[in-house]
mmCIF file of C-alpha atoms and ligand atoms in Angstrom:
data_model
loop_
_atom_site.group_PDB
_atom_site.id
_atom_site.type_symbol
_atom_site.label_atom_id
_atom_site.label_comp_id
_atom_site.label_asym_id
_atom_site.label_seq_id
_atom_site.Cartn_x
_atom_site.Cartn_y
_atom_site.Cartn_z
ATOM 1 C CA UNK A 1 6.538 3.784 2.625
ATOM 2 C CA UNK A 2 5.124 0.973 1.627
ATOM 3 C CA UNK A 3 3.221 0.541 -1.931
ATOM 4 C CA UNK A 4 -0.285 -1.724 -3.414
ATOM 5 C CA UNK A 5 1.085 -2.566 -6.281
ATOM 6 C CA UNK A 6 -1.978 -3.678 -9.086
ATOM 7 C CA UNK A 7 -2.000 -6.323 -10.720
ATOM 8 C CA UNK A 8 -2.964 -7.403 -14.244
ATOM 9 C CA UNK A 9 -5.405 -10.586 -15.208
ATOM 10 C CA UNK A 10 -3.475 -12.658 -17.703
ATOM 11 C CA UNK A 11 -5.792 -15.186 -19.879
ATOM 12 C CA UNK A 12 -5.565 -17.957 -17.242
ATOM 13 C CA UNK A 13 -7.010 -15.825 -14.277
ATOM 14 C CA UNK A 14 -3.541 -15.798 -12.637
ATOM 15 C CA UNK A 15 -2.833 -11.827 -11.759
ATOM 16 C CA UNK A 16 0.527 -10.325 -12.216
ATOM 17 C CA UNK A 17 1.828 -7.090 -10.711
ATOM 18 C CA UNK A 18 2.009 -4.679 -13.093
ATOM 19 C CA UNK A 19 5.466 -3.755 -11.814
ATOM 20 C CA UNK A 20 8.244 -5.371 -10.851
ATOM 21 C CA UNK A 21 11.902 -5.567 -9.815
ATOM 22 C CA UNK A 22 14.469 -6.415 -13.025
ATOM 23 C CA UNK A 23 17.284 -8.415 -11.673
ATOM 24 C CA UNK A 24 19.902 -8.309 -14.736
ATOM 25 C CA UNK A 25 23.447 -7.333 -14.353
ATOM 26 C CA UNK A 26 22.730 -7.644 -10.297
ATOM 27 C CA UNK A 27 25.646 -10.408 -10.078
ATOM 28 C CA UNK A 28 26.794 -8.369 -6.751
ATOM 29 C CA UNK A 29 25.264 -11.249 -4.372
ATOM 30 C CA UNK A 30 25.323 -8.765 -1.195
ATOM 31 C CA UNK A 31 24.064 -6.263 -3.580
ATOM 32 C CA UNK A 32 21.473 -8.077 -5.399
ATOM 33 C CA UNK A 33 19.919 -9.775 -2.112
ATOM 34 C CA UNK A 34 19.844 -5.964 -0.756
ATOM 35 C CA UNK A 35 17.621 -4.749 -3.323
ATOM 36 C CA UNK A 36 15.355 -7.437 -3.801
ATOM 37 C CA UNK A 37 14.747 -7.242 0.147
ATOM 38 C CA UNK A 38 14.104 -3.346 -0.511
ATOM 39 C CA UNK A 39 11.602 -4.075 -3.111
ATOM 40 C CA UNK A 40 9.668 -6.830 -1.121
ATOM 41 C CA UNK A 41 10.006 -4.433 1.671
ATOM 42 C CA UNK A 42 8.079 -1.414 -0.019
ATOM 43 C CA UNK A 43 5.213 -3.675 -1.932
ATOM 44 C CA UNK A 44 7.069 -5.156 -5.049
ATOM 45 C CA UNK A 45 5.823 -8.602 -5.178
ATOM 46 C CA UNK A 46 7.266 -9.678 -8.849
ATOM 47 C CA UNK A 47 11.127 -10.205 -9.273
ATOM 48 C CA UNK A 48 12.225 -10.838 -13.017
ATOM 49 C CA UNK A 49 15.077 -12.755 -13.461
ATOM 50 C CA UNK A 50 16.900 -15.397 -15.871
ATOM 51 C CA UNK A 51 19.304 -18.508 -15.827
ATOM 52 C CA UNK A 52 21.494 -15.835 -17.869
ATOM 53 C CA UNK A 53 21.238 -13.555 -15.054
ATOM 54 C CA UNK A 54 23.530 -15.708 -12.345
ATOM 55 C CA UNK A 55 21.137 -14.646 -9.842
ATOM 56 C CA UNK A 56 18.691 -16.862 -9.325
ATOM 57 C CA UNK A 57 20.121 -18.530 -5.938
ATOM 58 C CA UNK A 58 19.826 -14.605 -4.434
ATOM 59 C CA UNK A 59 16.513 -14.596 -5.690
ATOM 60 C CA UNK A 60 15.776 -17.467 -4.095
ATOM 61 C CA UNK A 61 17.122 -16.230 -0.743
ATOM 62 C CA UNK A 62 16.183 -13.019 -1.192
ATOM 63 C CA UNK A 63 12.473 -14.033 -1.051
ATOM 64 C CA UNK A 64 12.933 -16.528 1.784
ATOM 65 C CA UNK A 65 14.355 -14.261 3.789
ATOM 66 C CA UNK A 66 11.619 -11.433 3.038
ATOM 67 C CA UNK A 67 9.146 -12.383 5.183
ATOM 68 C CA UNK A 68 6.841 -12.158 2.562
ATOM 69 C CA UNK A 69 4.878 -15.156 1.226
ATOM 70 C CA UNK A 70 6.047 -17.262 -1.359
ATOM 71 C CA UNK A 71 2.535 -17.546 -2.855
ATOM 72 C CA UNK A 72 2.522 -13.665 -2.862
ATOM 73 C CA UNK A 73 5.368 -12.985 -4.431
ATOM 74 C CA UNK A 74 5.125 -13.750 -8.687
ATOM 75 C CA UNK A 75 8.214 -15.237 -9.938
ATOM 76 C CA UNK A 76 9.671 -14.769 -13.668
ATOM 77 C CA UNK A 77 12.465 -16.457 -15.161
ATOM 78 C CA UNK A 78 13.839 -17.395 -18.397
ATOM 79 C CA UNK A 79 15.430 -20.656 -20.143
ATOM 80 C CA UNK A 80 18.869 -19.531 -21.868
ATOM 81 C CA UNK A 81 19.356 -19.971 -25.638
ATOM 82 C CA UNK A 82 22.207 -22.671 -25.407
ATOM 83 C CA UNK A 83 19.739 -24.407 -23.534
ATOM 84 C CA UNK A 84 16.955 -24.307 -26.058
ATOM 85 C CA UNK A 85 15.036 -27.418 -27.331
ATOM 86 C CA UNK A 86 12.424 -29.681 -25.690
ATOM 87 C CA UNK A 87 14.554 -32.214 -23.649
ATOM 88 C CA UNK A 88 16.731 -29.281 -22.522
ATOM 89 C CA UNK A 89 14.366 -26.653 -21.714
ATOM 90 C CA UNK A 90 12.728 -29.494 -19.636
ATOM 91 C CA UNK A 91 16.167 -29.777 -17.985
ATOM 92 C CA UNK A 92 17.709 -25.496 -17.472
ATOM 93 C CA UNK A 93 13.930 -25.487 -15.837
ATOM 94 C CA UNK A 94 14.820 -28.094 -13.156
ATOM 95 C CA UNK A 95 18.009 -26.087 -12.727
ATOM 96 C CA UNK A 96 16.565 -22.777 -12.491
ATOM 97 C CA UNK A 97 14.353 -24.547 -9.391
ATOM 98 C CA UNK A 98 17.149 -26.181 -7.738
ATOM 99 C CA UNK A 99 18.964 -22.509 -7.995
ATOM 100 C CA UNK A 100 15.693 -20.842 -7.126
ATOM 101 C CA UNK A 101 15.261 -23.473 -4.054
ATOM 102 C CA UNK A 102 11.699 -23.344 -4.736
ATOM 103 C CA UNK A 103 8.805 -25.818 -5.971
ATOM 104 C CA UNK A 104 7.527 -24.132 -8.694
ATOM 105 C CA UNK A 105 7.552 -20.621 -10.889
ATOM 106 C CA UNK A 106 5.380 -18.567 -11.458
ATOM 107 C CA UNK A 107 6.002 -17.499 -15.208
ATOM 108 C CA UNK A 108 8.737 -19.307 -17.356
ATOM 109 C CA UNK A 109 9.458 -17.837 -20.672
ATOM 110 C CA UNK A 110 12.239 -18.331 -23.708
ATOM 111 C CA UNK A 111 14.703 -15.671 -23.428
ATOM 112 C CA UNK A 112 14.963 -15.513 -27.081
ATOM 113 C CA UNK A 113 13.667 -17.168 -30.251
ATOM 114 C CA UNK A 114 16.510 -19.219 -31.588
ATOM 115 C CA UNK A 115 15.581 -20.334 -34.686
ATOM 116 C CA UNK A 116 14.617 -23.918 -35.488
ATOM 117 C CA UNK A 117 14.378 -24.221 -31.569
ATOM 118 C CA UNK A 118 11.965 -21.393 -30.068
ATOM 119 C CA UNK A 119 8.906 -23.707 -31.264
ATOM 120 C CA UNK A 120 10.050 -27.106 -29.160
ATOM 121 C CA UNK A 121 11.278 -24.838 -26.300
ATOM 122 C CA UNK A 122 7.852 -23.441 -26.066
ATOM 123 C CA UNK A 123 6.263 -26.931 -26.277
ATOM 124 C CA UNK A 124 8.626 -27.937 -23.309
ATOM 125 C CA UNK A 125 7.334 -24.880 -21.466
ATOM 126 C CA UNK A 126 3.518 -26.023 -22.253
ATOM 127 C CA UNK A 127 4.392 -29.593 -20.859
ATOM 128 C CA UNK A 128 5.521 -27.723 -17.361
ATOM 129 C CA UNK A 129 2.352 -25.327 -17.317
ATOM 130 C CA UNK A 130 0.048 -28.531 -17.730
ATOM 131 C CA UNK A 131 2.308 -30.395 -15.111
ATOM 132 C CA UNK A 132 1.908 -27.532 -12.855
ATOM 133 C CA UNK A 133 4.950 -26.882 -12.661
ATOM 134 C CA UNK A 134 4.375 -23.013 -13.473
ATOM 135 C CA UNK A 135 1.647 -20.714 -13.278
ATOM 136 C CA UNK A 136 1.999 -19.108 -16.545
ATOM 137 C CA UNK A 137 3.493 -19.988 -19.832
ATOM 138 C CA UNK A 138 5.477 -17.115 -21.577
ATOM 139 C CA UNK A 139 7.830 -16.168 -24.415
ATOM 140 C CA UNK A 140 10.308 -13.132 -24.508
ATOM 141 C CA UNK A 141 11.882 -11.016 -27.493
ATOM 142 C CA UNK A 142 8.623 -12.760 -30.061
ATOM 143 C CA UNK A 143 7.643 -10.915 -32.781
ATOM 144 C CA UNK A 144 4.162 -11.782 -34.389
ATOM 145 C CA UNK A 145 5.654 -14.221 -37.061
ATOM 146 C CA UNK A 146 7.517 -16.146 -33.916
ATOM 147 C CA UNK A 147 4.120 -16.039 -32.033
ATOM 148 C CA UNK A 148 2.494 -17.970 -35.274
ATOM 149 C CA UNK A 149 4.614 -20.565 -35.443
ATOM 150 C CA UNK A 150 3.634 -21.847 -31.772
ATOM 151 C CA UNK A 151 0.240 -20.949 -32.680
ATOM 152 C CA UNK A 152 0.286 -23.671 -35.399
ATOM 153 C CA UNK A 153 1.942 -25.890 -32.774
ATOM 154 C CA UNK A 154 0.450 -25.496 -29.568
ATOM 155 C CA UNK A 155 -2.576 -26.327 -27.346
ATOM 156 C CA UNK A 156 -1.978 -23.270 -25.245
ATOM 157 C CA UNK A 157 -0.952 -20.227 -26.081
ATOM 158 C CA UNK A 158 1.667 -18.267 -24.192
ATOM 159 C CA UNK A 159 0.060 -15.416 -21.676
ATOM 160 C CA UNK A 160 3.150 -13.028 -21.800
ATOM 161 C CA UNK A 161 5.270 -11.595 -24.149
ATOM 162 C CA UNK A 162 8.300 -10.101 -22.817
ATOM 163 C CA UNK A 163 9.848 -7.278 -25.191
ATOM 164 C CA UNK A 164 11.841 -4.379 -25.032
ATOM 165 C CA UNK A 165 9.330 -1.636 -25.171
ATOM 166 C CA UNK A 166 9.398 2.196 -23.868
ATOM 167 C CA UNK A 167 8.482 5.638 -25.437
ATOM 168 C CA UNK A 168 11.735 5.453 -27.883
ATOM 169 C CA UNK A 169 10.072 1.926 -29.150
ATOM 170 C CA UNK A 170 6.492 1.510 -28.142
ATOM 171 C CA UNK A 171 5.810 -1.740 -30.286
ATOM 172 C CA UNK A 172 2.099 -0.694 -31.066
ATOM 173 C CA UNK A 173 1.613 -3.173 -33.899
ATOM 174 C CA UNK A 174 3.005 -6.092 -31.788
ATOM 175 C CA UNK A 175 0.819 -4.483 -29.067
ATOM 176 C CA UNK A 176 -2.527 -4.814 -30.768
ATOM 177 C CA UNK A 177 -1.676 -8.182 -32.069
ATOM 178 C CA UNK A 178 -0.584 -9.477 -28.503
ATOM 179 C CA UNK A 179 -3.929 -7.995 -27.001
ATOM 180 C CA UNK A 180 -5.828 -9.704 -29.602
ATOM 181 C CA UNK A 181 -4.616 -13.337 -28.576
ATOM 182 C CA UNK A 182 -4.888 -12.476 -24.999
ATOM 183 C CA UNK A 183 -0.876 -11.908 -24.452
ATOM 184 C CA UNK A 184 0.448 -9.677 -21.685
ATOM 185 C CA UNK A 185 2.901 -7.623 -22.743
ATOM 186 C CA UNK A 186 5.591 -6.742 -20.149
ATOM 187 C CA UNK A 187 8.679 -4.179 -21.174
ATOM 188 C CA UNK A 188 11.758 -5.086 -20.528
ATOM 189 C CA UNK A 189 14.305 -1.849 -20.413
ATOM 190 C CA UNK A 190 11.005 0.168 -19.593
ATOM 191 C CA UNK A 191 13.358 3.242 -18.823
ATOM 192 C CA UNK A 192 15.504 2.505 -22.025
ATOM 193 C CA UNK A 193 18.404 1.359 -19.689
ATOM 194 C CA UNK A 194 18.095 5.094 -18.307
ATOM 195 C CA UNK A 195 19.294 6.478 -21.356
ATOM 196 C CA UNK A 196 15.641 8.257 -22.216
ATOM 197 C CA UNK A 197 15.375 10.018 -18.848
ATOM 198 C CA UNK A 198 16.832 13.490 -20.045
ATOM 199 C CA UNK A 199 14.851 13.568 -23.028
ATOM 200 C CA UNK A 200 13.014 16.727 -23.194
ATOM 201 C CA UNK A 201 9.457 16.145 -23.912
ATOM 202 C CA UNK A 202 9.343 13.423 -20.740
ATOM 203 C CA UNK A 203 11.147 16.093 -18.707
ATOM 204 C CA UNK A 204 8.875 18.646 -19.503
ATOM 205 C CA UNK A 205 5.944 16.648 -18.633
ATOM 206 C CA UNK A 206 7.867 15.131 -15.230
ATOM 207 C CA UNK A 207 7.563 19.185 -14.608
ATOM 208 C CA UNK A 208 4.015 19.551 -15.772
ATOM 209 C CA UNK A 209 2.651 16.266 -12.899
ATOM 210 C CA UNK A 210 5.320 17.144 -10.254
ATOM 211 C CA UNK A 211 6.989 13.343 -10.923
ATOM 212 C CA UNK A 212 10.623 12.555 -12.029
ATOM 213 C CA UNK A 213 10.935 11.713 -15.877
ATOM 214 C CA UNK A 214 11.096 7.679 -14.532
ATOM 215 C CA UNK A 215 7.677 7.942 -12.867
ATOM 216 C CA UNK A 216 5.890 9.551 -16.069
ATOM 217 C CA UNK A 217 7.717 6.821 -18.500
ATOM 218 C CA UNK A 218 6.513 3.590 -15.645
ATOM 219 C CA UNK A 219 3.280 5.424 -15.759
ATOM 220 C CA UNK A 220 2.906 5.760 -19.813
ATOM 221 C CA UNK A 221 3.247 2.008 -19.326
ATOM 222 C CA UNK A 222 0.600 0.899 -16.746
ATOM 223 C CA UNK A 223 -1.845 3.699 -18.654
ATOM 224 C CA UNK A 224 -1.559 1.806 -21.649
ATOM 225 C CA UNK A 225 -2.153 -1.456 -19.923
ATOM 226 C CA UNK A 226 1.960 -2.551 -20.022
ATOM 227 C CA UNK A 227 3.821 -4.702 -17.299
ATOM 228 C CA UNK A 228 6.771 -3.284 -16.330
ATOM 229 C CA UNK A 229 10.079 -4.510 -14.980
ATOM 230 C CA UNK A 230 12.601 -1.467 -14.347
ATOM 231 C CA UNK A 231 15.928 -2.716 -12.603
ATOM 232 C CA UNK A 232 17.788 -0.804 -9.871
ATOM 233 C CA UNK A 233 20.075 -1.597 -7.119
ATOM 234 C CA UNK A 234 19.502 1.839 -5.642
ATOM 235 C CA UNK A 235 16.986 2.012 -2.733
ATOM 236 C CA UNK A 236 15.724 5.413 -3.673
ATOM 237 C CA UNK A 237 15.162 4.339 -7.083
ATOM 238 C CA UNK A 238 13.036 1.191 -6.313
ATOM 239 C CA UNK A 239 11.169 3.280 -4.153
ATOM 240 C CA UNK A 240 10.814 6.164 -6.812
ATOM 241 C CA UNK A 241 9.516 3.970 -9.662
ATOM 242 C CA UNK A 242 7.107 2.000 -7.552
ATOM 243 C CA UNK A 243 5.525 5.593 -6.744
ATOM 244 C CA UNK A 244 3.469 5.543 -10.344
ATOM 245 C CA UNK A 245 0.032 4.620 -8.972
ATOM 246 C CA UNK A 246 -0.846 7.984 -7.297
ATOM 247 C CA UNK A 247 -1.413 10.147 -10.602
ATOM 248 C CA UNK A 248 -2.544 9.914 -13.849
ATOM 249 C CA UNK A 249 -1.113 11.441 -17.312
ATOM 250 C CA UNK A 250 -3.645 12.776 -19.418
ATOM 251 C CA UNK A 251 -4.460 11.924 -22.802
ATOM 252 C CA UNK A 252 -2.541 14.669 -24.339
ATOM 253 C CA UNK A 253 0.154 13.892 -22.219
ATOM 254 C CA UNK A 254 -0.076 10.296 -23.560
ATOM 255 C CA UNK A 255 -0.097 11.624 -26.357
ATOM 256 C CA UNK A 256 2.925 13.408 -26.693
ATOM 257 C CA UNK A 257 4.528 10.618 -24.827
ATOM 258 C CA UNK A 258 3.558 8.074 -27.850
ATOM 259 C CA UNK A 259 5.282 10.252 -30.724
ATOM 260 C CA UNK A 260 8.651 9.980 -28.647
ATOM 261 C CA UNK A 261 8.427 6.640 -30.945
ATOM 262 C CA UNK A 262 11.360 6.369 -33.612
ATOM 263 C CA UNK A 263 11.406 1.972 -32.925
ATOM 264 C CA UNK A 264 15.110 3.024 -31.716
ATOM 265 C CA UNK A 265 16.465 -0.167 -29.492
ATOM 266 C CA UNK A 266 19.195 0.185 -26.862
ATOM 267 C CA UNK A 267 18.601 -4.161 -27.092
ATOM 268 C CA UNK A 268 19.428 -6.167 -29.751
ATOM 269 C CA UNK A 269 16.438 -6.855 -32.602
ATOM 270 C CA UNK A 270 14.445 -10.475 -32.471
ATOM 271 C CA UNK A 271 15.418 -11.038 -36.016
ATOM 272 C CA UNK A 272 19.324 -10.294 -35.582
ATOM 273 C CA UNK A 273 20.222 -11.457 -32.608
ATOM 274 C CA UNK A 274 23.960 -12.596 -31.516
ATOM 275 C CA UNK A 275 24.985 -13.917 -28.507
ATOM 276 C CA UNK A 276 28.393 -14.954 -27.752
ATOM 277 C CA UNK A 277 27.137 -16.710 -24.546
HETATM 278 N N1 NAP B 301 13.903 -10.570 -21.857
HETATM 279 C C1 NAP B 301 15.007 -9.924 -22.187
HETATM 280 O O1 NAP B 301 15.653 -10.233 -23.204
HETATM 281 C C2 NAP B 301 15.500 -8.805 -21.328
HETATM 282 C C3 NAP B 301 16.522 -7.967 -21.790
HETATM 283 C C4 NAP B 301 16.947 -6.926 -20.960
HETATM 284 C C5 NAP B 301 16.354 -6.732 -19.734
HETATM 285 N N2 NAP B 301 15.366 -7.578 -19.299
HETATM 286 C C6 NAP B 301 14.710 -7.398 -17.969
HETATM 287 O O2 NAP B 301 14.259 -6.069 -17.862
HETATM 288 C C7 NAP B 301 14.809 -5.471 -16.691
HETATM 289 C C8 NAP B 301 14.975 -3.986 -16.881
HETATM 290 O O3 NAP B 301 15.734 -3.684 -18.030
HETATM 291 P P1 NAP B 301 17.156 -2.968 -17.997
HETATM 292 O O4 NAP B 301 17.846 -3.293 -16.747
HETATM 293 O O5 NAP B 301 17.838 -3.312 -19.277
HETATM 294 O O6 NAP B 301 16.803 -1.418 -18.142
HETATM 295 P P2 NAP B 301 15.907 -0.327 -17.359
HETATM 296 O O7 NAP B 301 15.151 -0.934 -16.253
HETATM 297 O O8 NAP B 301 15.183 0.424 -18.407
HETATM 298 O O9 NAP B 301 17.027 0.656 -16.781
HETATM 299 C C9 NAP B 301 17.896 0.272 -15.765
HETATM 300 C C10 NAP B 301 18.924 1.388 -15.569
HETATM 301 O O10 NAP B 301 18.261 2.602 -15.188
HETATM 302 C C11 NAP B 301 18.723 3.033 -13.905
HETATM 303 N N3 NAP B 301 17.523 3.493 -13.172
HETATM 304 C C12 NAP B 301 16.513 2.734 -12.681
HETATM 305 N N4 NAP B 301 15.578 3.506 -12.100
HETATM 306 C C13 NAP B 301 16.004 4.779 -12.227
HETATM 307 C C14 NAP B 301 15.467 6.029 -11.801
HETATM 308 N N5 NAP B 301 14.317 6.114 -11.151
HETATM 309 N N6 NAP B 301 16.176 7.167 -12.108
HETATM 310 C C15 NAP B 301 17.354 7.092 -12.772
HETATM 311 N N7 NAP B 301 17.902 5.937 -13.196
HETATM 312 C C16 NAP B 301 17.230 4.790 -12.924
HETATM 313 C C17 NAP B 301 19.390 1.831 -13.253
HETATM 314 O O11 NAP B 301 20.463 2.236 -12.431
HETATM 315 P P3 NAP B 301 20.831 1.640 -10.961
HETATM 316 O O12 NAP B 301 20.559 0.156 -10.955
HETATM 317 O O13 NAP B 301 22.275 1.954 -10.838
HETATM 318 O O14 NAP B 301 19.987 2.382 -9.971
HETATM 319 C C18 NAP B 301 19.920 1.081 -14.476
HETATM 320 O O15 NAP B 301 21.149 1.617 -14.903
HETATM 321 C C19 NAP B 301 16.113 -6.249 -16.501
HETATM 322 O O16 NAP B 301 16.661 -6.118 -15.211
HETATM 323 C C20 NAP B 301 15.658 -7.637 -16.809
HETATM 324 O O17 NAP B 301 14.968 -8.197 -15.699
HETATM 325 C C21 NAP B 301 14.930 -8.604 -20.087
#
């Protein structure tokens, strides 16, 4: 089975599957490599990873070894919040190159916004988008008050934001504000880290469109115009949630999908956020 993946426009003109393979916690190399093949295999052509992932070298092979394209394949990874700052960012991204073992990337963002750095990290990431050194500039885990500081700073403004978002915490408000500065939004934890998938409203409609409860959740996100990014290491899986494209909820199924809200995270918040790496 193989899988035509769409892609979304960002403000740039670059165009970004709307799905793609999560990569976190895959720190089995064998493992990791295996899955990322898969995905290439069946028609994912965006991998999402991070220099806090410890994967980026299996990315790197991973894709070489695909038989895929480089230049079809949309890269995303992340600068670490120890490595925050201009001077720094401008170094973890020459690391998360050499580790990638490739010449550029397609999206960079900052992981997180650590305060009284997120602005000058950014910055650094605008100085390797006009260098060409990426494709697309990006943030992660930005609420709107993070997003208007760099406004007030910068000359261009990120195309992605990169936040935990599924029916259990469907962001609208950061939603509307992201589509009215021409930001992407792509979920992270789409499937809530699996821990939605029983819930009995999505399980009822999984019934109702003959899909499993992932399929209608990666599908409430593509309907409402939302990159996704679910992770798996198990073939099935990556095969299951890349088969979204081939039916359609309808609106009162949306609908009922969009009250699951409660803003419950299974991630920590943008505003309290403790790492102790
Ligand atoms: N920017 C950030 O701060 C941030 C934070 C967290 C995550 N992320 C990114 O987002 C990606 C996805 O998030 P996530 O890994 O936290 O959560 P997720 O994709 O919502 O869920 C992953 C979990 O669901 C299971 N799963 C996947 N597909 C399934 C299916 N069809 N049926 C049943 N179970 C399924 C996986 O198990 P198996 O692997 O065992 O199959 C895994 O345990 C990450 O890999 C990472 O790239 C970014």
């Amino acid at each position: 089975m193989t899988v035509v993946i769409p892609t979304k426009t960002l403000a740039n003109g670059v165009k970004m599957p709307y799905l793609g393979l999560g990569v976190y916690k895959m720190t089995n190399r064998e493992e990791a490599i295996q899955a990322m093949r898969k995905a290439l295999e069946i028609g994912y052509r965006a991998i999402d990873t991070a220099a806090l992932y410890y994967n980026e070298e299996e990315v790197g092979e991973a894709i070489r070894t695909s038989g895929v394209r480089r230049e079809d394949i949309f890269v995303t990874t992340k600068v670490w919040n120890s490595d925050q700052g201009y001077d720094e960012t401008l170094r973890a991204f020459e690391t998360s190159l050499k580790k990638l073992g490739l010449d550029y990337v397609d999206l960079y963002l900052t992981h997180w916004p650590v305060e009284d750095k997120f602005v000058d990290t950014y910055r650094a990431i605008e100085r390797l988008y006009e260098e060409k050194m990426i494709r697309v500039p990006g943030v992660s885990n930005h609420h709107r008050h993070h997003l208007e500081k760099i406004f007030a700073k910068a000359n261009v403004k990120p195309m992605v934001n990169q936040v935990e978002l599924h029916p259990y915490l469907s962001q609208e408000e950061l939603r509307a504000f992201c589509k009215e500065n021409e930001i992407a939004v792509t979920a992270w934890s789409p499937l809530g880290r699996g821990g939605i998938l029983q819930d009995d409203a999505i399980m009822k409609i999984a019934g109702e469109v003959g899909k499993s409860a992932a399929q209608v959740i990666l599908r409430w996100h593509y309907q409402h115009d939302i990159i996704s990014i679910p992770k798996s290491v198990t073939p099935s899986r990556i095969e299951e949630n890349a088969q979204v494209f081939d039916f359609e909820l309808s609106a009162e199924q949306m609908g009922q999908l969009d009250q699951l809200n409660k803003n419950q995270r299974f991630g920590q918040n943008p505003d309290n956020f403790k790492f102790d790496f």
